[in-house]
Short mmCIF file of C-alpha atoms in Angstrom, two decimals:
data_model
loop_
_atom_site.label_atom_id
_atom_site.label_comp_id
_atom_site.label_asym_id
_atom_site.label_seq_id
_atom_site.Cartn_x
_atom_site.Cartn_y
_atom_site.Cartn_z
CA UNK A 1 -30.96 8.48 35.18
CA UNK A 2 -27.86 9.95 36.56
CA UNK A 3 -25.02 11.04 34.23
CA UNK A 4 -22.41 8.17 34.81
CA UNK A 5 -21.47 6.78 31.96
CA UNK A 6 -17.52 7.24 31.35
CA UNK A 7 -18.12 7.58 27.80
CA UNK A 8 -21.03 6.51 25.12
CA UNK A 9 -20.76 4.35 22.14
CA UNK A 10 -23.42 4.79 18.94
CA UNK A 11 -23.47 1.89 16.30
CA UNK A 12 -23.49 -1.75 17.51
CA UNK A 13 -22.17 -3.81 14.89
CA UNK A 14 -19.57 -6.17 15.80
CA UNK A 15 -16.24 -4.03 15.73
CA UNK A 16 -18.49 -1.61 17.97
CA UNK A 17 -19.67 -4.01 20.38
CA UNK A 18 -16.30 -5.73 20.67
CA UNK A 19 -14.61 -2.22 21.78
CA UNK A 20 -18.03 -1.84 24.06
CA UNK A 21 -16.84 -5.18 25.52
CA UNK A 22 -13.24 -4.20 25.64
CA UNK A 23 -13.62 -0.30 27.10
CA UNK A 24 -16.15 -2.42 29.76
CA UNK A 25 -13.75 -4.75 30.80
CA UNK A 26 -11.13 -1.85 31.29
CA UNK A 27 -13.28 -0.66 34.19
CA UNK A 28 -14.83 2.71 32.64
CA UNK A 29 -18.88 2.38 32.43
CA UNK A 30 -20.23 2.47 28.96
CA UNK A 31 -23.40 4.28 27.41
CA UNK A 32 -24.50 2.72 23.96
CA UNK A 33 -26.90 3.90 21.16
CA UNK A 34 -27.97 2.01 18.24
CA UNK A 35 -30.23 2.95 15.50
CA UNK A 36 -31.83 -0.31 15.73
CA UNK A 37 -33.66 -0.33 19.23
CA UNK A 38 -33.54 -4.22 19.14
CA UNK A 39 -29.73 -4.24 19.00
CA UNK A 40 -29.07 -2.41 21.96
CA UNK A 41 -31.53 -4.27 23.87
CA UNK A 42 -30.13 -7.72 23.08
CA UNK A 43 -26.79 -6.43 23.46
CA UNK A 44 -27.22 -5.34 26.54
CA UNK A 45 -29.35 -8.02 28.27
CA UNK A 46 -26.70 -10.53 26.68
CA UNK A 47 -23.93 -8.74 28.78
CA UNK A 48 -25.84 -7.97 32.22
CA UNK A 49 -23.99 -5.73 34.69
CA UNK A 50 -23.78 -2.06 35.70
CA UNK A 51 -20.47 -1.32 33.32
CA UNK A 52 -23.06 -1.40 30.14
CA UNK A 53 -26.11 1.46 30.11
CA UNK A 54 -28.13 0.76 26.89
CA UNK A 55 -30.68 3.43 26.02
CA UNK A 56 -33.65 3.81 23.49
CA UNK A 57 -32.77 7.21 22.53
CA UNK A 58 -30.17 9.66 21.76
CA UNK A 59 -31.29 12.71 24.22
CA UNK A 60 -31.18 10.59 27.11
CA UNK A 61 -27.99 8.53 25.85
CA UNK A 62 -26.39 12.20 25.55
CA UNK A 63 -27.99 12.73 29.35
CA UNK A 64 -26.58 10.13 30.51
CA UNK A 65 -22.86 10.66 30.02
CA UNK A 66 -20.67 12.63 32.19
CA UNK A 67 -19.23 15.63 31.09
CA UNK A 68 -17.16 16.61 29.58
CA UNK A 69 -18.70 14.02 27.17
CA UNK A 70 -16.69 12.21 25.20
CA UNK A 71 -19.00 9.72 22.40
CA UNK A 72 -17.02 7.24 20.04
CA UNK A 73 -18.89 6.74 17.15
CA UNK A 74 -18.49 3.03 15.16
CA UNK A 75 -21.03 3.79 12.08
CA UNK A 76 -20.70 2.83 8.62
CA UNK A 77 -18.22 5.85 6.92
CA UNK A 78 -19.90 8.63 4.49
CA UNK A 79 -23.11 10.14 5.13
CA UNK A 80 -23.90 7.85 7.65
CA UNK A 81 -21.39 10.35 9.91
CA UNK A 82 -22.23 13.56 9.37
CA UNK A 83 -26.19 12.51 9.78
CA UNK A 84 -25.16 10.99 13.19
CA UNK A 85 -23.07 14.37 14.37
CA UNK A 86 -25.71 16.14 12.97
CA UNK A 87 -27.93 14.51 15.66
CA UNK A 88 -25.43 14.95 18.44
CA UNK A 89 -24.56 18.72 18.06
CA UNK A 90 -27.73 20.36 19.36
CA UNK A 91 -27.57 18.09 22.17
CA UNK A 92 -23.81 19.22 23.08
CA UNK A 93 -21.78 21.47 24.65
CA UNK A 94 -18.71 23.10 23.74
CA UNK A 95 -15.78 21.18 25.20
CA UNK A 96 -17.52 18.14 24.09
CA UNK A 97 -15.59 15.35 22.54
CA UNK A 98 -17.40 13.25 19.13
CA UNK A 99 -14.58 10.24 18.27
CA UNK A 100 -15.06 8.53 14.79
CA UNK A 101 -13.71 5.68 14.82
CA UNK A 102 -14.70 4.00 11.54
CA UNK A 103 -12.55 4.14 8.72
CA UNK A 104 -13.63 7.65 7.02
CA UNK A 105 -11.92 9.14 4.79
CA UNK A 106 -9.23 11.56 5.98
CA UNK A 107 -10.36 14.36 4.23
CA UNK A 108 -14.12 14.35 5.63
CA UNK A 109 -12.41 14.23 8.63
CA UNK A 110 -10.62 17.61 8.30
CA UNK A 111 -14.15 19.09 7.22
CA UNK A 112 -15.73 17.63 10.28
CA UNK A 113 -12.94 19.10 12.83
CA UNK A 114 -13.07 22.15 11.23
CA UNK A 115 -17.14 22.24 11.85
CA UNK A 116 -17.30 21.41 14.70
CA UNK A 117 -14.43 23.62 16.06
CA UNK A 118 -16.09 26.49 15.09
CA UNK A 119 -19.07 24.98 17.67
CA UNK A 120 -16.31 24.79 20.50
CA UNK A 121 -16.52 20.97 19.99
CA UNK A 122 -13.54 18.55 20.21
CA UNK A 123 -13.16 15.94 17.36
CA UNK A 124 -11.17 12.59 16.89
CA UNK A 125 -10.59 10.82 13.57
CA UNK A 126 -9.12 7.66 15.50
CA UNK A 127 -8.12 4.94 12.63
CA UNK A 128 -9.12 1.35 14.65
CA UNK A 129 -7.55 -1.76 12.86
CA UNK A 130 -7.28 -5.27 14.29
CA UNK A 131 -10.91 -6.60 13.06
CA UNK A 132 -13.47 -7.89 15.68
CA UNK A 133 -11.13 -9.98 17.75
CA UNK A 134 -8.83 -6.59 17.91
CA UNK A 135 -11.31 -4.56 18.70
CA UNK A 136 -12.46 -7.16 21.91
CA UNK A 137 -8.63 -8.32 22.94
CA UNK A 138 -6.57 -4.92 21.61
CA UNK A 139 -6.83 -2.96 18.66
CA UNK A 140 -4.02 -0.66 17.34
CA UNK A 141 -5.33 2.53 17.47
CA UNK A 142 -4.11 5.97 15.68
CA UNK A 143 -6.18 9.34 16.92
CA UNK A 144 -5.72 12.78 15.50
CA UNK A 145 -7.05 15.70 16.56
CA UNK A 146 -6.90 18.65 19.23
CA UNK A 147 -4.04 17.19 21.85
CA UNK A 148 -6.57 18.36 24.82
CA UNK A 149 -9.00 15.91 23.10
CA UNK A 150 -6.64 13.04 23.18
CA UNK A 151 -5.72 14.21 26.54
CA UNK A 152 -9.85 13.53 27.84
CA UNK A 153 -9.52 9.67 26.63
CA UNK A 154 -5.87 9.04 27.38
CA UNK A 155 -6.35 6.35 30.07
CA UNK A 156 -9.26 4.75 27.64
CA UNK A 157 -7.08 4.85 24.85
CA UNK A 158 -4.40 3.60 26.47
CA UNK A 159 -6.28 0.68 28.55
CA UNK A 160 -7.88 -0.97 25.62
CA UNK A 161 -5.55 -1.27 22.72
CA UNK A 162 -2.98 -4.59 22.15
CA UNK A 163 0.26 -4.01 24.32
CA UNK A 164 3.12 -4.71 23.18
CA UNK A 165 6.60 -5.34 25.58
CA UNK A 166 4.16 -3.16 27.60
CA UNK A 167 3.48 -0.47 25.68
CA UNK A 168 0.06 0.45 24.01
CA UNK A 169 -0.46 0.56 21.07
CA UNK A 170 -1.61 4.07 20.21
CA UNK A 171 -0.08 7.09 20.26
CA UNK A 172 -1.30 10.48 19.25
CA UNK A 173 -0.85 10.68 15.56
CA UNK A 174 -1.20 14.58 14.70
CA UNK A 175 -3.78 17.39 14.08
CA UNK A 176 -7.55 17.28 12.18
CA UNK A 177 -7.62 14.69 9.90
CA UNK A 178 -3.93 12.44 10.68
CA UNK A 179 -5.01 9.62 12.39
CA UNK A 180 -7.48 8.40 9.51
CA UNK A 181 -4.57 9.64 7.25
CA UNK A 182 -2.49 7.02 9.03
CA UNK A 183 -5.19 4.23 8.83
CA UNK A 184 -5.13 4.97 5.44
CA UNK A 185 -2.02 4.36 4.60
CA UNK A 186 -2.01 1.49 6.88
CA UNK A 187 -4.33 -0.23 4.54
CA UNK A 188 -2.88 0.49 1.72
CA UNK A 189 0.49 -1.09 3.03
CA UNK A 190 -2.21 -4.10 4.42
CA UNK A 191 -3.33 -4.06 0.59
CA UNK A 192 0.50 -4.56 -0.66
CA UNK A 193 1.02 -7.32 1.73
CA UNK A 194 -1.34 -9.13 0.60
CA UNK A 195 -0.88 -9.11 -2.71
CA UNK A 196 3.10 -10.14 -2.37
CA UNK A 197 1.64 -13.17 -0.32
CA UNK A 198 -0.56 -13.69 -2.94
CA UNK A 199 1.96 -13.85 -5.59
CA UNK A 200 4.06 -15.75 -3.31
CA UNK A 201 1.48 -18.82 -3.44
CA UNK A 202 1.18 -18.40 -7.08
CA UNK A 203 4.58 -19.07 -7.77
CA UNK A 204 5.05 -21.96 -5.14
CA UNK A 205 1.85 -23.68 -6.41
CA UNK A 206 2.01 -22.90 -9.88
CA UNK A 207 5.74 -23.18 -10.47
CA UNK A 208 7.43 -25.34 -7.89
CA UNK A 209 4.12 -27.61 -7.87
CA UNK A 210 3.48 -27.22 -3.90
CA UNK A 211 0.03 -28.79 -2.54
CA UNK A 212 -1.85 -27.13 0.16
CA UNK A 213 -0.58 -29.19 2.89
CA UNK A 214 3.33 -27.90 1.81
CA UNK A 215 2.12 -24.51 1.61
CA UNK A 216 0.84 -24.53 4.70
CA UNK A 217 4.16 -26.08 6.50
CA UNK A 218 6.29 -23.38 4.14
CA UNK A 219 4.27 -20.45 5.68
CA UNK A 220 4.57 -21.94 9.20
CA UNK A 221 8.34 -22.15 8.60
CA UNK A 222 8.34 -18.91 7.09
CA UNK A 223 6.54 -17.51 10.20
CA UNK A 224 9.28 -18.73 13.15
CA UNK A 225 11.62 -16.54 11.42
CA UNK A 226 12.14 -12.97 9.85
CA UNK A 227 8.66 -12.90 8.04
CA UNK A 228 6.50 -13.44 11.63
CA UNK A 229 3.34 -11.85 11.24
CA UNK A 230 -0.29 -12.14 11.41
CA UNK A 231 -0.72 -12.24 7.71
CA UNK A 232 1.95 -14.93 7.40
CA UNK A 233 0.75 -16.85 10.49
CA UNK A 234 -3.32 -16.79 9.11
CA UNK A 235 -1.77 -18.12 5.46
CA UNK A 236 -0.05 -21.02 6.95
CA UNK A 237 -3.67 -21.72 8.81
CA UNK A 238 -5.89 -21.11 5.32
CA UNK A 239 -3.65 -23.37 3.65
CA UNK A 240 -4.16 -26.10 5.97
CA UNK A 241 -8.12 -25.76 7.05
CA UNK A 242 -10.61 -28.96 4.50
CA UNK A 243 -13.54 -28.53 3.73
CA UNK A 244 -15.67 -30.70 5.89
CA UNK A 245 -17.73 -31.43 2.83
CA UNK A 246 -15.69 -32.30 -0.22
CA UNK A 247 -12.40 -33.50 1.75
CA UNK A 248 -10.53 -30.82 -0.14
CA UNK A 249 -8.11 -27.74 1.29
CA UNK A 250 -10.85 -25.20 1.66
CA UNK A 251 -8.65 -22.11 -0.14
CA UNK A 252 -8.90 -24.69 -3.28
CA UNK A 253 -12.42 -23.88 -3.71
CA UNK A 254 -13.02 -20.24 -2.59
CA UNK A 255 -13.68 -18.09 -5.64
CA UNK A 256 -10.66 -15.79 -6.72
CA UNK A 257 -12.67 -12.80 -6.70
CA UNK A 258 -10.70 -10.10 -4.00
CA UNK A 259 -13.29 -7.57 -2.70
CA UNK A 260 -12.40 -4.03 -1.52
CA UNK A 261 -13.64 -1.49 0.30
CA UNK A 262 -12.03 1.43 -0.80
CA UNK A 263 -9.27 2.06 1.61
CA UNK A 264 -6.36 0.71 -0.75
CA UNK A 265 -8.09 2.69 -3.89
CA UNK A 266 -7.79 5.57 -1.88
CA UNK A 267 -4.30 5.51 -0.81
CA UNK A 268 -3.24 5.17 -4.57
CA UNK A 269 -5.37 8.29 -5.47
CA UNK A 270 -3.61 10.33 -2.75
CA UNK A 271 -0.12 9.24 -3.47
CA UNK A 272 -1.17 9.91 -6.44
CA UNK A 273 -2.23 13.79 -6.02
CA UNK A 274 0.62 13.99 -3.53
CA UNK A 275 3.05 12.71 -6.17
CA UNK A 276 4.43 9.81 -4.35
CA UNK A 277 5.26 6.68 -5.92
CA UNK A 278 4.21 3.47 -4.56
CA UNK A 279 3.90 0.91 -6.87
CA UNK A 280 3.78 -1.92 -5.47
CA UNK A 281 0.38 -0.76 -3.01
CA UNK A 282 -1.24 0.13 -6.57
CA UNK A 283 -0.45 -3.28 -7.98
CA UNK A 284 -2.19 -4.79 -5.01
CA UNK A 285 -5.00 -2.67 -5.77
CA UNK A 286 -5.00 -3.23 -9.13
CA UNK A 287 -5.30 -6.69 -8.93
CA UNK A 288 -7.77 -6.58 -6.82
CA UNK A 289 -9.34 -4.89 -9.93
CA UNK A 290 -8.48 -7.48 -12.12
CA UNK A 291 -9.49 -10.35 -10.36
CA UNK A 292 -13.46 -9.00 -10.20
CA UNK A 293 -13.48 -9.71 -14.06
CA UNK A 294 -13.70 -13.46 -13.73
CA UNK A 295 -16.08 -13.54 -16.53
CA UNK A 296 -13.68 -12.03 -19.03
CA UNK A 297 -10.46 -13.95 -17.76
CA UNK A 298 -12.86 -16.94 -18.54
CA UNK A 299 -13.32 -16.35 -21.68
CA UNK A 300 -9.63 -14.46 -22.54
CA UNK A 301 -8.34 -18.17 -20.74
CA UNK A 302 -9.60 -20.17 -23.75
CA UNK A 303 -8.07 -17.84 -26.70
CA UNK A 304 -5.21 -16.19 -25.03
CA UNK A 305 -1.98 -18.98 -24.54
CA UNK A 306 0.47 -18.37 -22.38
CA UNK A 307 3.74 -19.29 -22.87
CA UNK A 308 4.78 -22.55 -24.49
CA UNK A 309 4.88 -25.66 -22.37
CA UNK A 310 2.66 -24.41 -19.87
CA UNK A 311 2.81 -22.94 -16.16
CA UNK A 312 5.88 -24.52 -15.62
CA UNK A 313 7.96 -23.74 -18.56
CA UNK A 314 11.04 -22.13 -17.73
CA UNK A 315 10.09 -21.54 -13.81
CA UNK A 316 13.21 -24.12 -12.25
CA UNK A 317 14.72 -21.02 -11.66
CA UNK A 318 13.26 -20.21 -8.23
CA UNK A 319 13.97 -22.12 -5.24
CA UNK A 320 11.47 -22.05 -1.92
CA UNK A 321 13.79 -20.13 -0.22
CA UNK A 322 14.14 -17.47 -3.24
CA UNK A 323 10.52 -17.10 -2.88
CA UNK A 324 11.30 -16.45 1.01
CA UNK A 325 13.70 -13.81 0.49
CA UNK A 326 11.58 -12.48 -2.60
CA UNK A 327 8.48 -11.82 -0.73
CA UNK A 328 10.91 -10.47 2.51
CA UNK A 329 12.53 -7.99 -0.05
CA UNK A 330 9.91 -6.48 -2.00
CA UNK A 331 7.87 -6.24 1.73
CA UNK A 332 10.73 -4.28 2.12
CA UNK A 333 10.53 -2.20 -0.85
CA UNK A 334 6.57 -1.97 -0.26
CA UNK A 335 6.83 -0.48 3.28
CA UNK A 336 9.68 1.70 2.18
CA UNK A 337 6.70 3.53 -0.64
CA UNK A 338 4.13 3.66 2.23
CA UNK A 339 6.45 5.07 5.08
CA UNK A 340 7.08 7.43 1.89
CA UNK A 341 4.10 8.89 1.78
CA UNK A 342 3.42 9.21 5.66
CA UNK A 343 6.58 11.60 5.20
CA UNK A 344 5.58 13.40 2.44
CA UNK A 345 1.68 13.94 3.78
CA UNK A 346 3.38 15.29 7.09
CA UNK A 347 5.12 18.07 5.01
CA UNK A 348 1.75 18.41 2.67
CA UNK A 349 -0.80 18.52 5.71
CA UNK A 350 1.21 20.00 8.57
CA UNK A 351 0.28 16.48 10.35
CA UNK A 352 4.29 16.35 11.82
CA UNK A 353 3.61 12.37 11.96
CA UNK A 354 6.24 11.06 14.02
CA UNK A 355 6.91 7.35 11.49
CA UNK A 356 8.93 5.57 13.87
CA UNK A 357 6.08 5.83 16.47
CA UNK A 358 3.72 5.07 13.91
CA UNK A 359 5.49 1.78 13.24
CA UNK A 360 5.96 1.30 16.89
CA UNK A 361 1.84 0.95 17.15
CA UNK A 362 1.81 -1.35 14.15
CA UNK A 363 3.26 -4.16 16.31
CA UNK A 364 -0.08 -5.62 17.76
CA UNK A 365 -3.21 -5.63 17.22
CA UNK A 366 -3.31 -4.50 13.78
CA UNK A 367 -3.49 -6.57 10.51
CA UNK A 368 0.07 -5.36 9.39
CA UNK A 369 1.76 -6.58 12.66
CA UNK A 370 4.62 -8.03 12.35
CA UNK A 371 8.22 -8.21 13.93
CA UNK A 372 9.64 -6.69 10.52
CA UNK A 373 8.13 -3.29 12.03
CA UNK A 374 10.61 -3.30 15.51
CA UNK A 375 13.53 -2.67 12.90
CA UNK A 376 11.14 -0.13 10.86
CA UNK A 377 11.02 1.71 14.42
CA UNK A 378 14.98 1.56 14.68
CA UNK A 379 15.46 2.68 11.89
CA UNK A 380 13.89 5.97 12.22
CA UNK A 381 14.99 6.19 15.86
CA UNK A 382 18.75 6.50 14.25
CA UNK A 383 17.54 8.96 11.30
CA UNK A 384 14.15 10.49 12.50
CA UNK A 385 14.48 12.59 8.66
CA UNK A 386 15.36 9.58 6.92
CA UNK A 387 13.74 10.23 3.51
CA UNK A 388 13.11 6.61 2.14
CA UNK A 389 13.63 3.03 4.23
CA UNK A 390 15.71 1.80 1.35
CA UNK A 391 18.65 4.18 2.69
CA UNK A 392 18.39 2.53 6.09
CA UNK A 393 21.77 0.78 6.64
CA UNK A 394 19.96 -2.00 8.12
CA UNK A 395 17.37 -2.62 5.17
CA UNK A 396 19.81 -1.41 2.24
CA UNK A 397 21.79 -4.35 3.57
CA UNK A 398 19.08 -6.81 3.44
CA UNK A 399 17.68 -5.76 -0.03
CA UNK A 400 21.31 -6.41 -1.21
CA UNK A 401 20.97 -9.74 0.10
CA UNK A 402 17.60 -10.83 -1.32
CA UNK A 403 17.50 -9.19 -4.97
CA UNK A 404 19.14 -11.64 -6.62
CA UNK A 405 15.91 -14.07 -5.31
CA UNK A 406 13.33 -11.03 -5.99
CA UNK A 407 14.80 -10.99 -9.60
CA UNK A 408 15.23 -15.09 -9.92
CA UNK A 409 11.45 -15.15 -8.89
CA UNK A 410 9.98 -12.30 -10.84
CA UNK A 411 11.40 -14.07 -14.06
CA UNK A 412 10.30 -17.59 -13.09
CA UNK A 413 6.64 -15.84 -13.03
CA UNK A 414 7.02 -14.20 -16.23
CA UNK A 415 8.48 -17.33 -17.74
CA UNK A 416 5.93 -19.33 -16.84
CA UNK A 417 3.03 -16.77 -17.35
CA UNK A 418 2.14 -16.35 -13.66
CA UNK A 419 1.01 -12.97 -12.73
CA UNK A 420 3.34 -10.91 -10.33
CA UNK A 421 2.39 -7.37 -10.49
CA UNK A 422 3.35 -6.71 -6.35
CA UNK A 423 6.73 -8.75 -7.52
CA UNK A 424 7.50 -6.99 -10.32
CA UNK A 425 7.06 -3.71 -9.25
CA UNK A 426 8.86 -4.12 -6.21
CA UNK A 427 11.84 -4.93 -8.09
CA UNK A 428 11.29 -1.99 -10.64
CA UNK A 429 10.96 0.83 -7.59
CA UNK A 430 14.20 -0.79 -6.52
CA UNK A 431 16.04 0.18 -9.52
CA UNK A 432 14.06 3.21 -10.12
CA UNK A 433 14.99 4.17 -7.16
CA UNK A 434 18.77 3.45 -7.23
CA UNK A 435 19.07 4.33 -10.80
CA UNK A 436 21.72 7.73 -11.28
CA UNK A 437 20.01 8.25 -14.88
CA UNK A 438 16.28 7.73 -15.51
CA UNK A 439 15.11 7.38 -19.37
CA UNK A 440 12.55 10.54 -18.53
CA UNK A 441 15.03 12.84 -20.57
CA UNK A 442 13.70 11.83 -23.71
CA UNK A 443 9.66 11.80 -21.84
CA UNK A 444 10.22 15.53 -21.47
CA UNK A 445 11.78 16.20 -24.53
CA UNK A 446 8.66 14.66 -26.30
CA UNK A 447 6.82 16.88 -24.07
CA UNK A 448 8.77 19.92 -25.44
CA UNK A 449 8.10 19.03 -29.07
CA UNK A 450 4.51 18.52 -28.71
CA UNK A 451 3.28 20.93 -26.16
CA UNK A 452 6.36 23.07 -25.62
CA UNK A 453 6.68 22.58 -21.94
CA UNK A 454 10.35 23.43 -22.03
CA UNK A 455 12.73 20.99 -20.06
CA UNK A 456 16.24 21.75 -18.52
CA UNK A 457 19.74 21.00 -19.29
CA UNK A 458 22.55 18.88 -17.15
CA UNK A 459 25.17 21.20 -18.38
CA UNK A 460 23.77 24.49 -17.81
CA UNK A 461 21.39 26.41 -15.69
CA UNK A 462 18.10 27.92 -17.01
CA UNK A 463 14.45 26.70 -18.66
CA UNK A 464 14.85 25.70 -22.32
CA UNK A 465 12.95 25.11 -25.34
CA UNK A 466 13.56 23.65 -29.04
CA UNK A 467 11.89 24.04 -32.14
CA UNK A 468 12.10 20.36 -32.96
CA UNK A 469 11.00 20.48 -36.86
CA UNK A 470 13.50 23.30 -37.57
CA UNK A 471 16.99 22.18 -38.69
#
């Protein structure tokens, strides 16, 4: 068979044959691999046409691409990789492009560039995120790697993703290992989100006494104004889908278990390494952590009380709206710890990640879009080195605004023993971050007296140490 194919595709699950399907429909001729023989067959006799090649196996897949050949692959992340490029590379070229487009983690991704660099091959960590229907209508998509490699799938790239006013939604992120970076992050702020809508529902059903069917309307509200997204717009739909067989709102009766697949997790441990702070992204994780002990919180349910009177007691405080402007100012406050860390691993990594364009390809097609990211955008577009969103004239402003709700809510859930961990430490970075004089003068003095790490003084220059138990 001639060498035709615009580019191949290996791994045909469903987020690999919906970009199949989407790359297809864009015009540029297809060549797909899958492990599984019987996939690609079905897969391919399901779509008929000359825009899909399937073959059976991976010498003559490689054959028939054109070169410079550019493969994306869509295969679980881990080992699962570096078996599959380990497959591809004696069957390549140098000038080559391999594009991983699963969610690996950033830092196998540096390890893979640099490999296969030193084999003259080109590599692309592109972070995909939209689901299946993104990855069939538009995906956001965030590649890093060589520019030249970006450069060979430019007018792919740029033909499949969502568009927003126009514009694509992918940009070239940075060098090696950025664009997962970016996805990574991305989920982590996806993970925070959550959580805050979470806790939002909590409070409105467990405090204000909401049903389903109000929760649903709320959300809808909520959604024709400054909180439109796709999170916000899929809550409003949850809360008002029954269950064809009991008659009751489906979300009633879905376990509150939270899976994970390790994206969130591993935002926290970077931040962490990179000393960042973002709590409220680690609060979303954690309680994703929390809620997979339902057999203990059972059992702690029927010996642990909660405060007196119940869910209710001493939760009037908090209005519908406060919850509004609650969940719009510690989204705030969440974004401002991710769009944190983007800045910090561009300094750390030599990734130069441009955040305003970053936020500018969060619009559509991703989990996280919203309209709230248009004034992220702005914001950097008037400071490109603005350190923390929180100094933004625009959202300072706002937070001003809503922290009297954020705090009115965050004690309503304490009050009435509801669980706000997103909430709460929303409100805490806030103050942490505003706050002139932080209490961790007397951590590291208690670090001086029992390891004598030194510390330094306000009123003079110069490293210091005290013998504590003398005098």
């Amino acid at each position: 068979m001639m060498a035709n194919a615009h580019i191949g595709m290996i791994g045909l699950a469903v987020m690999g044959q919906n970009l199949v399907l989407n790359i297809a429909r864009h015009g540029f001729t297809t060549a797909v691999f899958n492990r599984t023989t019987d996939t690609m067959h079905d897969f391919v006799e399901a779509h008929p046409g000359d825009q899909v090649i399937g073959f059976d196996s991976i010498d003559s897949f490689v054959a028939g691409l054109q070169r410079p050949r550019k493969i994306l692959l869509m295969v679980k992340a881990g080992a699962p990789v570096d078996a599959m490029i380990g497959q591809l590379v004696p069957l390549l070229e140098p000038g080559d492009l391999i594009i991983d487009g699963g969610n690996s983690f950033f830092l196998d991704t540096e390890r893979r560039a640099e490999a296969l660099q030193s084999k003259g091959l080109l590599y692309l960590g592109a972070g995909v995120s939209g689901g299946e229907s993104g990855a069939l209508l538009g995906p956001s998509i965030m590649p890093g790697g060589q520019p030249e490699a970006y450069e060979m799938v430019r007018e792919i790239l740029e033909a499949i993703p969502a568009k927003v006013e126009g514009v694509p939604c992918v940009t070239y992120i940075g060098p090696r290992g950025s664009g997962h970076y970016v996805k990574m992050v991305h989920n982590g702020i996806e993970y925070g989100d959550m959580q805050l809508i979470a806790e939002a529902y909590d409070v409105l059903r467990g405090v204000l006494g909401l049903s389903s069917s109000e929760l649903s309307s709320v959300f809808s509200e909520w959604n024709a104004g400054e909180l439109e997204s796709y999170l916000v717009e899929i809550t409003a739909r949850i809360f008002g889908r029954i269950d064809e067989i009991t008659g009751r709102p489906l979300v009633e009766l879905i376990l509150d278990e939270a899976q994970q697949k390790g994206t969130g997790k591993w935002t926290s441990q970077n931040a962490f390494d990179l000393g960042v702070p973002i709590p409220t992204i680690n609060a979303a994780v954690e309680s994703r952590l929390v809620s997979s002990y339902k057999s203990e919180r059972l059992a702690a349910s029927r010996v642990l009380a909660g405060p007196p009177g119940g869910t209710r007691a001493g939760g009037a405080g908090a209005t519908v709206d406060d919850v509004r402007d609650a969940l719009y100012a510690a989204k705030i406050c969440s974004y401002a710890q991710g769009m944190a860390l983007l800045r910090s691993a561009s300094r750390e990594y030599g990734y130069h990640l441009d955040c305003g364009a970053i936020a500018r390809i969060w619009r559509g097609g991703c989990i996280i879009r919203a309209q709230f990211l248009n004034r992220i955008t702005e914001a950097f577009e008037r400071n490109p080195e603005l350190p923390n969103l929180l100094l933004d004239e625009g959202f300072r402003s706002e937070v001003l605004k809503r922290q009297g709700a954020l705090r009115r809510v965050v004690q309503s859930a304490v009050h009435s023993g509801i669980p706000c961990l997103a909430f709460s430490s929303a409100v805490a970075y806030y103050d942490a971050y505003r706050a002139e004089r932080l209490p961790a003068n007397l951590t590291q003095a208690q670090r001086d007296y029992f390891g004598a790490h030194t510390y330094r003084r306000i009123d003079r220059d110069g490293v210091f140490h005290t013998h504590w138990e003398e005098g």
